[in-house]
Amino acid sequence: MVEWTDFERDTIKDIFSKMEYEVVGPAALARCLVVYPWTQRYFGNFGNLYNAAAIMGNPMVSKHGTTILHGLDRAVKNMDDIKNTYAELSVLHSEKLHVDPDNFKLLSDCLTIVVAAQLGKEFTGEVQAAFQKFLAVVVSSLGRQYH
Amino acid sequence: MSLSDKDKAAVKLLWSKISKSSDAIGNDALSRMIVVYPQTKTYFAHWPDLSPGSPHVKAHGKTVMGGIALAVSKIDDLRAGLLDLSEQHAYKLRVDPANFKILSHCILVVISMMFPKEFTPEAHVSLDKFLSGVSLALSERYR
């Protein structure tokens, strides 16, 4: 079981309570598709992903970015059992979506960078450490049911 | 994943906008690396004060960014341009190359915080490729 300090719990709840899901989600997913273009392999039916401008303006990318970010809400609400919270989603990503789990880390790095831009100075080293620890636990849980 | 002309132009353009803040970037990136990745403290056990923004951390952040500035000027041949630094890291400092990735990530986070408008996804991909190239050049002489 993951041990969370009070600071970590408060930081995670604070970040997500102030989160603009429709801004951050799309920005993070679009950035991931631009910075790590091989991740586009999972979005063959998303239409125009030919260049950065197309990706940033793509409505399917936007919608999916928001969906993914809301998917993190479950972990925020169940920080003491993220492993089981994501068991089903892990199976989905493995059996149905066939996503290489290394991609989860790429997206979480982009999400960190987008949240850093949003929070500016507030994104101190301690806040970054808490946020990255949270994302690492989510990433680990999502990869757990792969076999 | 070598640097295209577009990447080089993007890196030089971004650098022209952020270089005057390079000391601050170096200080913040190194300070937060030590906090976010405590295992990196093992390389600085000889410093009396590892707290964010302490004199040693500040000075070293400046040194690291000096290396980045050099790399920008040698962007057409990072391997040759950074050979001396690679020798230093290989034989004297012996920093495990995994840490180059860690520090690169922290540099990207700080630039994102300080220059959110300039650090577009296009600038991000080119800078990420550049820092990967720098890391590779630095590990050139390791074995």
mmCIF file of C-alpha atoms in Angstrom:
data_model
loop_
_atom_site.group_PDB
_atom_site.id
_atom_site.type_symbol
_atom_site.label_atom_id
_atom_site.label_comp_id
_atom_site.label_asym_id
_atom_site.label_seq_id
_atom_site.Cartn_x
_atom_site.Cartn_y
_atom_site.Cartn_z
ATOM 1 C CA MET A 1 0.000 0.000 0.000
ATOM 2 C CA VAL A 2 1.231 3.476 -0.829
ATOM 3 C CA GLU A 3 1.886 5.802 2.096
ATOM 4 C CA TRP A 4 0.803 9.401 1.571
ATOM 5 C CA THR A 5 1.816 12.304 3.783
ATOM 6 C CA ASP A 6 -0.785 14.947 4.657
ATOM 7 C CA PHE A 7 1.083 17.378 2.421
ATOM 8 C CA GLU A 8 0.857 14.955 -0.520
ATOM 9 C CA ARG A 9 -2.864 14.316 -0.025
ATOM 10 C CA ASP A 10 -3.625 18.021 0.314
ATOM 11 C CA THR A 11 -1.480 18.910 -2.696
ATOM 12 C CA ILE A 12 -3.167 16.363 -4.976
ATOM 13 C CA LYS A 13 -6.677 17.344 -3.858
ATOM 14 C CA ASP A 14 -5.785 21.019 -4.263
ATOM 15 C CA ILE A 15 -4.384 20.636 -7.769
ATOM 16 C CA PHE A 16 -7.414 18.677 -8.990
ATOM 17 C CA SER A 17 -9.978 20.896 -7.272
ATOM 18 C CA LYS A 18 -8.589 23.877 -9.187
ATOM 19 C CA MET A 19 -8.017 21.926 -12.421
ATOM 20 C CA GLU A 20 -9.485 23.259 -15.662
ATOM 21 C CA TYR A 21 -10.132 19.835 -17.157
ATOM 22 C CA GLU A 22 -11.154 21.132 -20.587
ATOM 23 C CA VAL A 23 -7.903 23.091 -20.888
ATOM 24 C CA VAL A 24 -5.351 20.830 -19.240
ATOM 25 C CA GLY A 25 -6.616 17.491 -20.600
ATOM 26 C CA PRO A 26 -6.577 18.504 -24.267
ATOM 27 C CA ALA A 27 -3.265 20.370 -23.849
ATOM 28 C CA ALA A 28 -1.564 17.376 -22.238
ATOM 29 C CA LEU A 29 -2.769 14.803 -24.779
ATOM 30 C CA ALA A 30 -2.032 17.069 -27.759
ATOM 31 C CA ARG A 31 1.453 17.818 -26.395
ATOM 32 C CA CYS A 32 2.095 14.092 -25.975
ATOM 33 C CA LEU A 33 1.084 13.417 -29.596
ATOM 34 C CA VAL A 34 3.419 16.222 -30.796
ATOM 35 C CA VAL A 35 6.418 15.553 -28.556
ATOM 36 C CA TYR A 36 6.242 11.738 -28.856
ATOM 37 C CA PRO A 37 4.727 11.248 -32.324
ATOM 38 C CA TRP A 38 4.809 7.443 -32.129
ATOM 39 C CA THR A 39 1.957 7.697 -29.605
ATOM 40 C CA GLN A 40 -0.249 8.656 -32.548
ATOM 41 C CA ARG A 41 -0.388 4.952 -33.375
ATOM 42 C CA TYR A 42 -3.309 4.605 -30.960
ATOM 43 C CA PHE A 43 -5.388 7.306 -32.597
ATOM 44 C CA GLY A 44 -5.613 6.184 -36.206
ATOM 45 C CA ASN A 45 -9.296 7.083 -36.376
ATOM 46 C CA PHE A 46 -8.876 10.597 -34.965
ATOM 47 C CA GLY A 47 -8.566 12.220 -38.400
ATOM 48 C CA ASN A 48 -6.039 14.955 -39.065
ATOM 49 C CA LEU A 49 -2.887 14.569 -36.929
ATOM 50 C CA TYR A 50 -0.473 15.656 -39.661
ATOM 51 C CA ASN A 51 1.183 18.519 -37.836
ATOM 52 C CA ALA A 52 1.242 20.248 -34.465
ATOM 53 C CA ALA A 53 -1.426 22.800 -35.425
ATOM 54 C CA ALA A 54 -3.760 20.055 -36.653
ATOM 55 C CA ILE A 55 -3.227 18.038 -33.469
ATOM 56 C CA MET A 56 -3.780 21.036 -31.180
ATOM 57 C CA GLY A 57 -7.006 21.929 -33.017
ATOM 58 C CA ASN A 58 -8.358 18.403 -33.382
ATOM 59 C CA PRO A 59 -11.735 18.101 -31.571
ATOM 60 C CA MET A 60 -11.373 14.327 -31.024
ATOM 61 C CA VAL A 61 -8.002 14.887 -29.327
ATOM 62 C CA SER A 62 -9.594 17.573 -27.152
ATOM 63 C CA LYS A 63 -12.500 15.390 -26.145
ATOM 64 C CA HIS A 64 -10.266 12.434 -25.356
ATOM 65 C CA GLY A 65 -7.826 14.581 -23.393
ATOM 66 C CA THR A 66 -10.689 15.708 -21.150
ATOM 67 C CA THR A 67 -11.881 12.101 -20.757
ATOM 68 C CA ILE A 68 -8.408 10.919 -19.705
ATOM 69 C CA LEU A 69 -8.013 13.698 -17.157
ATOM 70 C CA HIS A 70 -11.408 12.944 -15.616
ATOM 71 C CA GLY A 71 -10.227 9.337 -15.422
ATOM 72 C CA LEU A 72 -7.705 10.537 -12.852
ATOM 73 C CA ASP A 73 -10.556 11.708 -10.588
ATOM 74 C CA ARG A 74 -11.063 8.127 -9.459
ATOM 75 C CA ALA A 75 -7.519 7.963 -8.167
ATOM 76 C CA VAL A 76 -7.854 11.345 -6.415
ATOM 77 C CA LYS A 77 -10.971 10.052 -4.617
ATOM 78 C CA ASN A 78 -9.368 6.701 -3.744
ATOM 79 C CA MET A 79 -5.761 7.530 -3.013
ATOM 80 C CA ASP A 80 -5.466 4.642 -0.581
ATOM 81 C CA ASP A 81 -6.399 2.008 -3.146
ATOM 82 C CA ILE A 82 -5.405 3.255 -6.571
ATOM 83 C CA LYS A 83 -4.207 -0.246 -7.471
ATOM 84 C CA ASN A 84 -7.683 -1.789 -7.336
ATOM 85 C CA THR A 85 -9.417 1.354 -8.542
ATOM 86 C CA TYR A 86 -7.705 0.952 -11.910
ATOM 87 C CA ALA A 87 -7.791 -2.859 -12.227
ATOM 88 C CA GLU A 88 -10.561 -2.730 -14.833
ATOM 89 C CA LEU A 89 -9.008 0.152 -16.768
ATOM 90 C CA SER A 90 -5.711 -1.715 -16.770
ATOM 91 C CA VAL A 91 -7.350 -4.740 -18.367
ATOM 92 C CA LEU A 92 -9.023 -2.444 -20.910
ATOM 93 C CA HIS A 93 -5.742 -0.767 -21.888
ATOM 94 C CA SER A 94 -4.036 -4.130 -22.205
ATOM 95 C CA GLU A 95 -6.636 -6.438 -23.762
ATOM 96 C CA LYS A 96 -8.732 -4.074 -25.835
ATOM 97 C CA LEU A 97 -6.667 -0.957 -26.539
ATOM 98 C CA HIS A 98 -3.277 -2.740 -26.693
ATOM 99 C CA VAL A 99 -1.414 0.312 -25.372
ATOM 100 C CA ASP A 100 2.283 -0.177 -24.570
ATOM 101 C CA PRO A 101 2.451 0.781 -20.858
ATOM 102 C CA ASP A 102 5.602 2.873 -21.495
ATOM 103 C CA ASN A 103 3.240 5.386 -23.076
ATOM 104 C CA PHE A 104 1.598 6.082 -19.722
ATOM 105 C CA LYS A 105 4.873 7.597 -18.505
ATOM 106 C CA LEU A 106 5.146 9.775 -21.623
ATOM 107 C CA LEU A 107 1.651 11.179 -21.112
ATOM 108 C CA SER A 108 2.253 11.735 -17.408
ATOM 109 C CA ASP A 109 5.441 13.715 -18.202
ATOM 110 C CA CYS A 110 3.451 15.933 -20.581
ATOM 111 C CA LEU A 111 0.716 16.353 -17.969
ATOM 112 C CA THR A 112 3.348 17.426 -15.413
ATOM 113 C CA ILE A 113 4.700 20.012 -17.838
ATOM 114 C CA VAL A 114 1.223 21.400 -18.650
ATOM 115 C CA VAL A 115 0.266 21.615 -14.958
ATOM 116 C CA ALA A 116 3.627 23.331 -14.286
ATOM 117 C CA ALA A 117 2.757 25.958 -16.898
ATOM 118 C CA GLN A 118 -0.681 26.455 -15.298
ATOM 119 C CA LEU A 119 0.589 26.773 -11.721
ATOM 120 C CA GLY A 120 3.787 28.723 -12.416
ATOM 121 C CA LYS A 121 5.652 29.548 -9.201
ATOM 122 C CA GLU A 122 3.142 27.520 -7.138
ATOM 123 C CA PHE A 123 4.567 24.382 -8.755
ATOM 124 C CA THR A 124 7.384 24.130 -6.239
ATOM 125 C CA GLY A 125 9.744 21.160 -6.045
ATOM 126 C CA GLU A 126 7.649 19.684 -3.211
ATOM 127 C CA VAL A 127 4.429 20.049 -5.212
ATOM 128 C CA GLN A 128 6.122 18.496 -8.260
ATOM 129 C CA ALA A 129 7.346 15.577 -6.137
ATOM 130 C CA ALA A 130 3.820 14.917 -4.809
ATOM 131 C CA PHE A 131 2.245 15.207 -8.263
ATOM 132 C CA GLN A 132 4.812 12.924 -9.897
ATOM 133 C CA LYS A 133 4.456 10.369 -7.071
ATOM 134 C CA PHE A 134 0.676 10.353 -7.614
ATOM 135 C CA LEU A 135 1.070 9.905 -11.372
ATOM 136 C CA ALA A 136 3.679 7.162 -10.852
ATOM 137 C CA VAL A 137 1.194 5.209 -8.716
ATOM 138 C CA VAL A 138 -1.524 5.661 -11.369
ATOM 139 C CA VAL A 139 0.881 4.563 -14.126
ATOM 140 C CA SER A 140 1.942 1.525 -12.125
ATOM 141 C CA SER A 141 -1.700 0.517 -11.484
ATOM 142 C CA LEU A 142 -2.602 0.895 -15.139
ATOM 143 C CA GLY A 143 0.238 -1.427 -16.099
ATOM 144 C CA ARG A 144 -0.505 -4.020 -13.451
ATOM 145 C CA GLN A 145 -2.990 -6.256 -15.294
ATOM 146 C CA TYR A 146 -0.832 -6.668 -18.394
ATOM 147 C CA HIS A 147 0.383 -10.197 -18.994
ATOM 148 C CA MET B 1 16.028 10.859 -33.757
ATOM 149 C CA SER B 2 18.639 13.361 -34.946
ATOM 150 C CA LEU B 3 18.075 17.108 -34.988
ATOM 151 C CA SER B 4 16.476 18.425 -38.149
ATOM 152 C CA ASP B 5 17.113 21.983 -39.391
ATOM 153 C CA LYS B 6 13.671 22.826 -37.992
ATOM 154 C CA ASP B 7 14.678 21.479 -34.558
ATOM 155 C CA LYS B 8 17.935 23.439 -34.552
ATOM 156 C CA ALA B 9 16.138 26.650 -35.517
ATOM 157 C CA ALA B 10 13.501 26.059 -32.818
ATOM 158 C CA VAL B 11 16.148 25.443 -30.146
ATOM 159 C CA LYS B 12 18.134 28.536 -31.116
ATOM 160 C CA LEU B 13 14.981 30.659 -31.160
ATOM 161 C CA LEU B 14 13.814 29.416 -27.763
ATOM 162 C CA TRP B 15 17.318 29.833 -26.335
ATOM 163 C CA SER B 16 17.450 33.441 -27.537
ATOM 164 C CA LYS B 17 14.298 34.118 -25.518
ATOM 165 C CA ILE B 18 15.299 32.297 -22.329
ATOM 166 C CA SER B 19 19.086 32.599 -22.105
ATOM 167 C CA LYS B 20 19.062 35.814 -20.063
ATOM 168 C CA SER B 21 17.278 33.782 -17.353
ATOM 169 C CA SER B 22 19.643 30.843 -17.618
ATOM 170 C CA ASP B 23 21.071 31.289 -14.102
ATOM 171 C CA ALA B 24 17.551 31.243 -12.626
ATOM 172 C CA ILE B 25 16.582 28.255 -14.766
ATOM 173 C CA GLY B 26 19.694 26.338 -13.675
ATOM 174 C CA ASN B 27 19.118 27.145 -10.015
ATOM 175 C CA ASP B 28 15.445 26.102 -10.081
ATOM 176 C CA ALA B 29 16.041 22.968 -12.166
ATOM 177 C CA LEU B 30 18.845 21.709 -9.947
ATOM 178 C CA SER B 31 17.037 22.675 -6.720
ATOM 179 C CA ARG B 32 13.907 20.819 -7.681
ATOM 180 C CA MET B 33 15.819 17.823 -9.047
ATOM 181 C CA ILE B 34 17.315 17.331 -5.587
ATOM 182 C CA VAL B 35 13.848 17.564 -4.002
ATOM 183 C CA VAL B 36 11.889 15.509 -6.558
ATOM 184 C CA TYR B 37 14.591 12.852 -7.096
ATOM 185 C CA PRO B 38 16.360 12.505 -3.744
ATOM 186 C CA GLN B 39 18.658 9.789 -5.113
ATOM 187 C CA THR B 40 20.494 12.538 -7.046
ATOM 188 C CA LYS B 41 21.734 13.921 -3.711
ATOM 189 C CA THR B 42 24.329 11.168 -3.721
ATOM 190 C CA TYR B 43 26.389 13.198 -6.184
ATOM 191 C CA PHE B 44 26.489 16.246 -3.931
ATOM 192 C CA ALA B 45 27.338 14.720 -0.562
ATOM 193 C CA HIS B 46 30.346 17.057 -0.368
ATOM 194 C CA TRP B 47 28.166 20.183 -0.298
ATOM 195 C CA PRO B 48 27.271 21.492 3.165
ATOM 196 C CA ASP B 49 23.871 22.810 2.081
ATOM 197 C CA LEU B 50 21.595 21.096 -0.430
ATOM 198 C CA SER B 51 18.533 23.226 0.209
ATOM 199 C CA PRO B 52 16.890 24.841 -2.823
ATOM 200 C CA GLY B 53 18.678 28.029 -3.853
ATOM 201 C CA SER B 54 21.660 27.516 -1.559
ATOM 202 C CA PRO B 55 24.998 28.996 -2.788
ATOM 203 C CA HIS B 56 26.424 25.649 -3.971
ATOM 204 C CA VAL B 57 23.213 24.725 -5.773
ATOM 205 C CA LYS B 58 22.973 28.178 -7.361
ATOM 206 C CA ALA B 59 26.575 28.107 -8.548
ATOM 207 C CA HIS B 60 26.255 24.631 -9.940
ATOM 208 C CA GLY B 61 22.996 25.467 -11.737
ATOM 209 C CA LYS B 62 24.910 28.248 -13.454
ATOM 210 C CA THR B 63 27.671 25.814 -14.439
ATOM 211 C CA VAL B 64 25.193 23.337 -15.893
ATOM 212 C CA MET B 65 23.429 26.019 -17.939
ATOM 213 C CA GLY B 66 26.822 27.176 -19.188
ATOM 214 C CA GLY B 67 27.179 23.684 -20.585
ATOM 215 C CA ILE B 68 23.759 23.959 -22.230
ATOM 216 C CA ALA B 69 24.770 27.304 -23.773
ATOM 217 C CA LEU B 70 27.912 25.647 -25.143
ATOM 218 C CA ALA B 71 25.788 22.829 -26.552
ATOM 219 C CA VAL B 72 23.518 25.334 -28.331
ATOM 220 C CA SER B 73 26.581 26.876 -29.963
ATOM 221 C CA LYS B 74 27.780 23.413 -31.029
ATOM 222 C CA ILE B 75 24.349 22.204 -32.106
ATOM 223 C CA ASP B 76 25.597 21.103 -35.517
ATOM 224 C CA ASP B 77 27.969 18.546 -33.955
ATOM 225 C CA LEU B 78 27.163 17.895 -30.310
ATOM 226 C CA ARG B 79 29.401 14.835 -30.097
ATOM 227 C CA ALA B 80 32.544 16.735 -31.116
ATOM 228 C CA GLY B 81 31.547 19.957 -29.396
ATOM 229 C CA LEU B 82 30.986 18.321 -26.001
ATOM 230 C CA LEU B 83 33.938 15.891 -26.059
ATOM 231 C CA ASP B 84 35.797 17.609 -23.197
ATOM 232 C CA LEU B 85 32.660 17.689 -21.050
ATOM 233 C CA SER B 86 32.079 14.044 -21.875
ATOM 234 C CA GLU B 87 35.591 13.131 -20.725
ATOM 235 C CA GLN B 88 34.977 15.040 -17.507
ATOM 236 C CA HIS B 89 31.677 13.247 -16.840
ATOM 237 C CA ALA B 90 33.114 9.861 -17.778
ATOM 238 C CA TYR B 91 36.383 9.832 -15.887
ATOM 239 C CA LYS B 92 36.023 12.407 -13.140
ATOM 240 C CA LEU B 93 32.356 12.918 -12.274
ATOM 241 C CA ARG B 94 31.064 9.468 -13.274
ATOM 242 C CA VAL B 95 27.422 10.524 -13.201
ATOM 243 C CA ASP B 96 25.150 7.632 -14.149
ATOM 244 C CA PRO B 97 23.661 8.691 -17.511
ATOM 245 C CA ALA B 98 20.130 7.938 -16.268
ATOM 246 C CA ASN B 99 20.438 11.194 -14.355
ATOM 247 C CA PHE B 100 20.828 13.223 -17.548
ATOM 248 C CA LYS B 101 17.235 12.319 -18.353
ATOM 249 C CA ILE B 102 16.127 13.345 -14.878
ATOM 250 C CA LEU B 103 17.809 16.754 -15.020
ATOM 251 C CA SER B 104 16.556 17.299 -18.597
ATOM 252 C CA HIS B 105 12.989 16.720 -17.390
ATOM 253 C CA CYS B 106 13.463 19.247 -14.575
ATOM 254 C CA ILE B 107 14.861 21.806 -17.035
ATOM 255 C CA LEU B 108 11.776 21.320 -19.240
ATOM 256 C CA VAL B 109 9.439 21.749 -16.241
ATOM 257 C CA VAL B 110 11.156 25.001 -15.222
ATOM 258 C CA ILE B 111 11.087 26.423 -18.754
ATOM 259 C CA SER B 112 7.387 25.494 -18.945
ATOM 260 C CA MET B 113 6.762 27.374 -15.689
ATOM 261 C CA MET B 114 8.810 30.446 -16.592
ATOM 262 C CA PHE B 115 7.949 30.708 -20.299
ATOM 263 C CA PRO B 116 4.507 29.097 -20.771
ATOM 264 C CA LYS B 117 3.767 31.017 -23.987
ATOM 265 C CA GLU B 118 7.124 30.359 -25.661
ATOM 266 C CA PHE B 119 7.258 26.697 -24.644
ATOM 267 C CA THR B 120 4.765 25.521 -27.251
ATOM 268 C CA PRO B 121 4.483 21.800 -28.097
ATOM 269 C CA GLU B 122 6.701 22.411 -31.165
ATOM 270 C CA ALA B 123 9.355 24.128 -29.079
ATOM 271 C CA HIS B 124 9.014 21.319 -26.519
ATOM 272 C CA VAL B 125 9.657 18.488 -28.988
ATOM 273 C CA SER B 126 12.732 20.206 -30.438
ATOM 274 C CA LEU B 127 14.154 21.040 -27.013
ATOM 275 C CA ASP B 128 13.483 17.499 -25.769
ATOM 276 C CA LYS B 129 15.326 16.098 -28.791
ATOM 277 C CA PHE B 130 18.169 18.567 -28.212
ATOM 278 C CA LEU B 131 18.556 17.654 -24.529
ATOM 279 C CA SER B 132 18.493 13.962 -25.474
ATOM 280 C CA GLY B 133 21.269 14.710 -27.970
ATOM 281 C CA VAL B 134 23.249 16.571 -25.307
ATOM 282 C CA SER B 135 22.809 13.627 -22.896
ATOM 283 C CA LEU B 136 23.997 11.223 -25.565
ATOM 284 C CA ALA B 137 27.040 13.390 -26.358
ATOM 285 C CA LEU B 138 27.869 13.601 -22.644
ATOM 286 C CA SER B 139 27.868 9.799 -22.345
ATOM 287 C CA GLU B 140 30.036 9.416 -25.455
ATOM 288 C CA ARG B 141 33.274 8.722 -23.565
ATOM 289 C CA TYR B 142 31.755 6.519 -20.844
ATOM 290 C CA ARG B 143 32.726 3.175 -22.361
#
